PDB file of C-alpha atoms in Angstrom:
ATOM      1  CA  LYS A  20      64.499  26.917 -32.357  1.00  0.00           C
ATOM      2  CA  GLU A  21      66.607  27.826 -29.326  1.00  0.00           C
ATOM      3  CA  ILE A  22      66.863  25.181 -26.588  1.00  0.00           C
ATOM      4  CA  LEU A  23      66.030  26.119 -23.002  1.00  0.00           C
ATOM      5  CA  TYR A  24      67.927  24.111 -20.374  1.00  0.00           C
ATOM      6  CA  ALA A  25      66.627  23.527 -16.851  1.00  0.00           C
ATOM      7  CA  GLU A  26      68.840  21.812 -14.284  1.00  0.00           C
ATOM      8  CA  VAL A  27      67.550  20.836 -10.839  1.00  0.00           C
ATOM      9  CA  ASP A  28      69.234  19.223  -7.829  1.00  0.00           C
ATOM     10  CA  GLY A  29      69.312  19.085  -4.042  1.00  0.00           C
ATOM     11  CA  SER A  30      72.202  20.476  -1.983  1.00  0.00           C
ATOM     12  CA  MET A  31      72.885  19.870   1.722  1.00  0.00           C
ATOM     13  CA  ILE A  32      73.610  22.807   4.039  1.00  0.00           C
ATOM     14  CA  LEU A  33      74.167  22.939   7.791  1.00  0.00           C
ATOM     15  CA  THR A  34      71.452  24.936   9.590  1.00  0.00           C
ATOM     16  CA  ARG A  35      71.333  26.004  13.236  1.00  0.00           C
ATOM     17  CA  GLU A  36      67.768  24.798  13.758  1.00  0.00           C
ATOM     18  CA  GLU A  37      67.642  21.399  12.049  1.00  0.00           C
ATOM     19  CA  GLY A  38      71.240  20.387  11.360  1.00  0.00           C
ATOM     20  CA  TRP A  39      71.831  19.207   7.790  1.00  0.00           C
ATOM     21  CA  SER A  40      68.933  20.131   5.482  1.00  0.00           C
ATOM     22  CA  GLU A  41      68.400  19.901   1.742  1.00  0.00           C
ATOM     23  CA  VAL A  42      68.038  23.008  -0.398  1.00  0.00           C
ATOM     24  CA  LYS A  43      66.468  22.438  -3.820  1.00  0.00           C
ATOM     25  CA  VAL A  44      68.199  24.487  -6.512  1.00  0.00           C
ATOM     26  CA  GLY A  45      67.092  25.236 -10.074  1.00  0.00           C
ATOM     27  CA  ARG A  46      69.010  26.882 -12.906  1.00  0.00           C
ATOM     28  CA  ILE A  47      67.577  27.918 -16.278  1.00  0.00           C
ATOM     29  CA  PHE A  48      69.604  29.075 -19.284  1.00  0.00           C
ATOM     30  CA  LYS A  49      69.365  29.174 -23.074  1.00  0.00           C
ATOM     31  CA  SER A  50      71.604  27.292 -25.494  1.00  0.00           C
ATOM     32  CA  ASN A  51      72.850  30.653 -26.854  1.00  0.00           C
ATOM     33  CA  ASP A  52      74.121  31.485 -23.354  1.00  0.00           C
ATOM     34  CA  CYS A  53      76.624  28.594 -23.489  1.00  0.00           C
ATOM     35  CA  ILE A  54      80.070  29.895 -24.406  1.00  0.00           C
ATOM     36  CA  HIS A  55      82.748  27.484 -25.668  1.00  0.00           C
ATOM     37  CA  ALA A  56      86.268  28.861 -26.203  1.00  0.00           C
ATOM     38  CA  GLU A  57      88.881  26.586 -27.796  1.00  0.00           C
ATOM     39  CA  GLY A  58      90.890  24.710 -25.147  1.00  0.00           C
ATOM     40  CA  LYS A  59      89.016  26.275 -22.214  1.00  0.00           C
ATOM     41  CA  PRO A  60      86.139  25.074 -20.001  1.00  0.00           C
ATOM     42  CA  GLY A  61      82.712  26.190 -21.175  1.00  0.00           C
ATOM     43  CA  TRP A  62      80.779  28.806 -19.243  1.00  0.00           C
ATOM     44  CA  ILE A  63      77.242  30.189 -19.201  1.00  0.00           C
ATOM     45  CA  SER A  64      76.862  33.930 -19.749  1.00  0.00           C
ATOM     46  CA  SER A  65      73.345  34.324 -18.330  1.00  0.00           C
ATOM     47  CA  SER A  66      71.169  32.186 -16.020  1.00  0.00           C
ATOM     48  CA  GLN A  67      68.040  32.412 -13.909  1.00  0.00           C
ATOM     49  CA  TYR A  68      68.188  30.710 -10.489  1.00  0.00           C
ATOM     50  CA  THR A  69      65.782  29.669  -7.788  1.00  0.00           C
ATOM     51  CA  ALA A  70      66.409  27.861  -4.508  1.00  0.00           C
ATOM     52  CA  TYR A  71      64.184  26.645  -1.696  1.00  0.00           C
ATOM     53  CA  LEU A  72      64.902  25.154   1.730  1.00  0.00           C
ATOM     54  CA  GLY A  73      62.072  22.715   2.357  1.00  0.00           C
ATOM     55  CA  SER A  74      59.461  20.694   0.478  1.00  0.00           C
ATOM     56  CA  HIS A  75      60.053  19.893  -3.188  1.00  0.00           C
ATOM     57  CA  LYS A  76      56.351  20.645  -3.836  1.00  0.00           C
ATOM     58  CA  ILE A  77      56.808  24.396  -3.267  1.00  0.00           C
ATOM     59  CA  PHE A  78      60.098  24.359  -5.175  1.00  0.00           C
ATOM     60  CA  THR A  79      58.563  22.660  -8.249  1.00  0.00           C
ATOM     61  CA  GLU A  80      55.659  25.159  -8.241  1.00  0.00           C
ATOM     62  CA  THR A  81      58.222  27.978  -8.421  1.00  0.00           C
ATOM     63  CA  MET A  82      60.060  26.237 -11.276  1.00  0.00           C
ATOM     64  CA  ASP A  83      56.743  25.690 -13.104  1.00  0.00           C
ATOM     65  CA  ASN A  84      55.988  29.420 -12.869  1.00  0.00           C
ATOM     66  CA  LEU A  85      59.450  30.424 -14.086  1.00  0.00           C
ATOM     67  CA  LEU A  86      59.353  28.013 -17.040  1.00  0.00           C
ATOM     68  CA  ASP A  87      55.806  29.097 -17.996  1.00  0.00           C
ATOM     69  CA  LYS A  88      57.155  32.621 -18.589  1.00  0.00           C
ATOM     70  CA  TYR A  89      59.198  31.295 -21.534  1.00  0.00           C
ATOM     71  CA  GLY A  90      55.997  30.402 -23.425  1.00  0.00           C
ATOM     72  CA  SER A  91      55.354  27.226 -25.399  1.00  0.00           C
ATOM     73  CA  LEU A  92      58.497  25.084 -25.387  1.00  0.00           C
ATOM     74  CA  SER A  93      57.390  21.436 -25.902  1.00  0.00           C
ATOM     75  CA  ASN A  94      60.533  19.507 -26.992  1.00  0.00           C
ATOM     76  CA  ARG A  95      62.743  22.647 -26.924  1.00  0.00           C
ATOM     77  CA  LEU A  96      62.818  22.328 -23.123  1.00  0.00           C
ATOM     78  CA  VAL A  97      65.646  20.112 -21.843  1.00  0.00           C
ATOM     79  CA  PHE A  98      65.970  18.920 -18.242  1.00  0.00           C
ATOM     80  CA  ILE A  99      69.277  17.570 -16.925  1.00  0.00           C
ATOM     81  CA  SER A 100      69.330  15.895 -13.518  1.00  0.00           C
ATOM     82  CA  ASP A 101      70.579  12.900 -11.569  1.00  0.00           C
ATOM     83  CA  GLY A 102      68.287   9.931 -10.944  1.00  0.00           C
ATOM     84  CA  ALA A 103      66.313  11.497  -8.042  1.00  0.00           C
ATOM     85  CA  THR A 104      62.765  10.118  -8.202  1.00  0.00           C
ATOM     86  CA  TRP A 105      61.025  13.377  -7.228  1.00  0.00           C
ATOM     87  CA  ILE A 106      62.724  15.257 -10.103  1.00  0.00           C
ATOM     88  CA  LYS A 107      61.948  12.525 -12.647  1.00  0.00           C
ATOM     89  CA  ASN A 108      58.289  12.306 -11.575  1.00  0.00           C
ATOM     90  CA  TRP A 109      57.821  16.092 -11.599  1.00  0.00           C
ATOM     91  CA  THR A 110      59.361  16.628 -15.052  1.00  0.00           C
ATOM     92  CA  GLU A 111      57.403  13.733 -16.589  1.00  0.00           C
ATOM     93  CA  ASP A 112      54.111  14.979 -15.130  1.00  0.00           C
ATOM     94  CA  ALA A 113      54.514  18.733 -15.666  1.00  0.00           C
ATOM     95  CA  PHE A 114      56.469  18.733 -18.957  1.00  0.00           C
ATOM     96  CA  PRO A 115      55.754  15.435 -20.767  1.00  0.00           C
ATOM     97  CA  GLN A 116      57.094  16.687 -24.133  1.00  0.00           C
ATOM     98  CA  ALA A 117      60.383  17.953 -22.703  1.00  0.00           C
ATOM     99  CA  VAL A 118      63.664  16.130 -23.270  1.00  0.00           C
ATOM    100  CA  SER A 119      64.883  14.608 -19.999  1.00  0.00           C
ATOM    101  CA  ILE A 120      68.603  13.770 -19.682  1.00  0.00           C
ATOM    102  CA  LEU A 121      70.187  11.643 -16.974  1.00  0.00           C
ATOM    103  CA  ASP A 122      73.437  13.373 -16.036  1.00  0.00           C
ATOM    104  CA  TYR A 123      76.239  11.444 -17.764  1.00  0.00           C
ATOM    105  CA  TYR A 124      78.693  12.059 -14.910  1.00  0.00           C
ATOM    106  CA  HIS A 125      76.342  10.473 -12.348  1.00  0.00           C
ATOM    107  CA  VAL A 126      76.021   7.517 -14.733  1.00  0.00           C
ATOM    108  CA  CYS A 127      79.826   7.166 -14.754  1.00  0.00           C
ATOM    109  CA  GLU A 128      80.138   7.656 -11.004  1.00  0.00           C
ATOM    110  CA  HIS A 129      77.774   4.726 -10.365  1.00  0.00           C
ATOM    111  CA  LEU A 130      79.652   2.637 -12.934  1.00  0.00           C
ATOM    112  CA  HIS A 131      82.997   3.291 -11.159  1.00  0.00           C
ATOM    113  CA  GLU A 132      81.511   2.381  -7.761  1.00  0.00           C
ATOM    114  CA  PHE A 133      80.418  -0.966  -9.215  1.00  0.00           C
ATOM    115  CA  SER A 134      83.631  -1.756 -11.126  1.00  0.00           C
ATOM    116  CA  SER A 135      85.858  -0.952  -8.130  1.00  0.00           C
ATOM    117  CA  SER A 136      83.892  -3.547  -6.112  1.00  0.00           C
ATOM    118  CA  ILE A 137      84.455  -6.235  -8.803  1.00  0.00           C
ATOM    119  CA  PHE A 138      88.023  -5.770 -10.077  1.00  0.00           C
ATOM    120  CA  SER A 139      91.097  -6.170  -7.897  1.00  0.00           C
ATOM    121  CA  ASP A 140      93.394  -5.264 -10.814  1.00  0.00           C
ATOM    122  CA  LYS A 141      93.103  -1.476 -11.323  1.00  0.00           C
ATOM    123  CA  ALA A 142      94.406  -1.587 -14.914  1.00  0.00           C
ATOM    124  CA  LYS A 143      91.757  -4.155 -15.912  1.00  0.00           C
ATOM    125  CA  GLU A 144      89.097  -2.156 -14.113  1.00  0.00           C
ATOM    126  CA  LYS A 145      90.045   0.985 -16.055  1.00  0.00           C
ATOM    127  CA  LEU A 146      89.991  -0.842 -19.406  1.00  0.00           C
ATOM    128  CA  TRP A 147      86.579  -2.381 -18.697  1.00  0.00           C
ATOM    129  CA  THR A 148      85.047   0.836 -17.322  1.00  0.00           C
ATOM    130  CA  ASP A 149      86.369   3.027 -20.153  1.00  0.00           C
ATOM    131  CA  LYS A 150      84.849   0.626 -22.704  1.00  0.00           C
ATOM    132  CA  GLN A 151      81.439   0.744 -20.950  1.00  0.00           C
ATOM    133  CA  LYS A 152      81.576   4.564 -20.931  1.00  0.00           C
ATOM    134  CA  GLU A 153      82.252   4.547 -24.692  1.00  0.00           C
ATOM    135  CA  TRP A 154      79.210   2.317 -25.230  1.00  0.00           C
ATOM    136  CA  ILE A 155      77.024   4.510 -23.028  1.00  0.00           C
ATOM    137  CA  LEU A 156      78.065   7.601 -25.013  1.00  0.00           C
ATOM    138  CA  SER A 157      77.252   5.809 -28.272  1.00  0.00           C
ATOM    139  CA  GLY A 158      73.773   4.848 -27.008  1.00  0.00           C
ATOM    140  CA  LYS A 159      74.453   1.132 -26.324  1.00  0.00           C
ATOM    141  CA  VAL A 160      73.010   1.040 -22.801  1.00  0.00           C
ATOM    142  CA  GLU A 161      71.624  -2.501 -23.251  1.00  0.00           C
ATOM    143  CA  THR A 162      75.131  -3.769 -24.083  1.00  0.00           C
ATOM    144  CA  VAL A 163      76.464  -2.214 -20.875  1.00  0.00           C
ATOM    145  CA  ILE A 164      73.632  -3.752 -18.815  1.00  0.00           C
ATOM    146  CA  ARG A 165      74.461  -7.197 -20.268  1.00  0.00           C
ATOM    147  CA  ASN A 166      78.158  -6.707 -19.443  1.00  0.00           C
ATOM    148  CA  ILE A 167      77.328  -5.729 -15.856  1.00  0.00           C
ATOM    149  CA  LYS A 168      75.135  -8.839 -15.498  1.00  0.00           C
ATOM    150  CA  ARG A 169      77.915 -11.032 -16.887  1.00  0.00           C
ATOM    151  CA  ILE A 170      80.666  -9.913 -14.507  1.00  0.00           C
ATOM    152  CA  GLY A 171      78.476  -9.025 -11.520  1.00  0.00           C
ATOM    153  CA  LYS A 172      76.646 -12.269 -10.820  1.00  0.00           C
ATOM    154  CA  ASN A 173      75.279 -12.378  -7.241  1.00  0.00           C
ATOM    155  CA  SER A 174      76.503  -8.808  -6.665  1.00  0.00           C
ATOM    156  CA  LYS A 175      74.197  -6.380  -4.840  1.00  0.00           C
ATOM    157  CA  LYS A 176      76.005  -3.431  -6.454  1.00  0.00           C
ATOM    158  CA  ALA A 177      75.416  -4.961  -9.914  1.00  0.00           C
ATOM    159  CA  GLU A 178      71.722  -5.339  -9.149  1.00  0.00           C
ATOM    160  CA  GLN A 179      71.482  -1.695  -8.013  1.00  0.00           C
ATOM    161  CA  LEU A 180      73.352  -0.408 -11.072  1.00  0.00           C
ATOM    162  CA  ILE A 181      71.259  -2.465 -13.503  1.00  0.00           C
ATOM    163  CA  ASN A 182      68.108  -1.130 -11.851  1.00  0.00           C
ATOM    164  CA  TYR A 183      69.406   2.470 -12.083  1.00  0.00           C
ATOM    165  CA  TYR A 184      70.263   2.121 -15.792  1.00  0.00           C
ATOM    166  CA  THR A 185      67.075   0.210 -16.654  1.00  0.00           C
ATOM    167  CA  THR A 186      64.832   2.730 -14.885  1.00  0.00           C
ATOM    168  CA  ASN A 187      66.559   5.658 -16.610  1.00  0.00           C
ATOM    169  CA  LYS A 188      67.302   4.099 -20.024  1.00  0.00           C
ATOM    170  CA  SER A 189      64.902   6.481 -21.818  1.00  0.00           C
ATOM    171  CA  ARG A 190      67.009   9.388 -20.456  1.00  0.00           C
ATOM    172  CA  MET A 191      70.364   8.045 -21.721  1.00  0.00           C
ATOM    173  CA  ASN A 192      70.200   8.787 -25.473  1.00  0.00           C
ATOM    174  CA  TYR A 193      73.515  10.683 -25.396  1.00  0.00           C
ATOM    175  CA  PRO A 194      74.238  10.629 -29.177  1.00  0.00           C
ATOM    176  CA  TYR A 195      70.995  12.589 -29.690  1.00  0.00           C
ATOM    177  CA  TYR A 196      71.517  14.962 -26.741  1.00  0.00           C
ATOM    178  CA  ARG A 197      75.002  15.905 -27.941  1.00  0.00           C
ATOM    179  CA  ASN A 198      73.531  17.085 -31.232  1.00  0.00           C
ATOM    180  CA  ILE A 199      70.837  19.400 -29.845  1.00  0.00           C
ATOM    181  CA  GLY A 200      71.258  22.852 -28.316  1.00  0.00           C
ATOM    182  CA  CYS A 201      74.809  23.219 -27.051  1.00  0.00           C
ATOM    183  CA  GLY A 202      75.299  19.474 -26.584  1.00  0.00           C
ATOM    184  CA  ILE A 203      75.316  19.435 -22.776  1.00  0.00           C
ATOM    185  CA  ILE A 204      74.909  15.991 -21.172  1.00  0.00           C
ATOM    186  CA  GLY A 205      76.142  16.765 -17.642  1.00  0.00           C
ATOM    187  CA  SER A 206      74.888  18.687 -14.625  1.00  0.00           C
ATOM    188  CA  GLY A 207      78.010  20.794 -14.035  1.00  0.00           C
ATOM    189  CA  ALA A 208      75.910  23.966 -14.276  1.00  0.00           C
ATOM    190  CA  ILE A 209      73.741  22.992 -11.308  1.00  0.00           C
ATOM    191  CA  GLU A 210      76.720  21.644  -9.307  1.00  0.00           C
ATOM    192  CA  SER A 211      78.380  25.072  -9.591  1.00  0.00           C
ATOM    193  CA  ALA A 212      75.042  26.706  -8.662  1.00  0.00           C
ATOM    194  CA  HIS A 213      75.141  24.828  -5.332  1.00  0.00           C
ATOM    195  CA  ARG A 214      78.427  26.543  -4.568  1.00  0.00           C
ATOM    196  CA  THR A 215      77.628  30.031  -5.860  1.00  0.00           C
ATOM    197  CA  VAL A 216      73.924  30.348  -4.973  1.00  0.00           C
ATOM    198  CA  VAL A 217      73.580  28.309  -1.786  1.00  0.00           C
ATOM    199  CA  GLN A 218      76.829  27.423  -0.024  1.00  0.00           C
ATOM    200  CA  LYS A 219      78.624  30.766  -0.385  1.00  0.00           C
TER     201      LYS A 219
END
């Protein structure tokens, strides 16, 4: 019954030949590898990594091969990523039964970008944004979309945010995700992999 997590993302590095280039990074770990000590940040005791500088096609083939070694996973495989289209398309095509999670912290980041463009009063902005984050965590994405529409009429940022949430709504069931495996809903594991695997 153990959950296998796979996190994937792109990271920019400066190369001599081509300037800034994107490295695709993947990290795989099991739910039993997630260590939570009271009052301390969680950490992962064991992971498998892969990284590739270049086309996402070659990178995803490598990830496919690594994940195949874990045997039949179906809905015990959980992907966590941002809203990058190539990642979403690959996971849906290659692993249709897997659980796909939109990173909660990217969701919040986009929400803050929108709210800071609407509110001039920072206290009101914080109150409104915190309430939307509560609703997102409780699975009320439609409520949040309606609230964005209401306060963001004729706003380009509102339109972009609504599109982002609508496109990814099926990947925002956070009450369910927090009750499976080790309850991870963010991509912190892959963000740290950028630093430790690629940038260092």
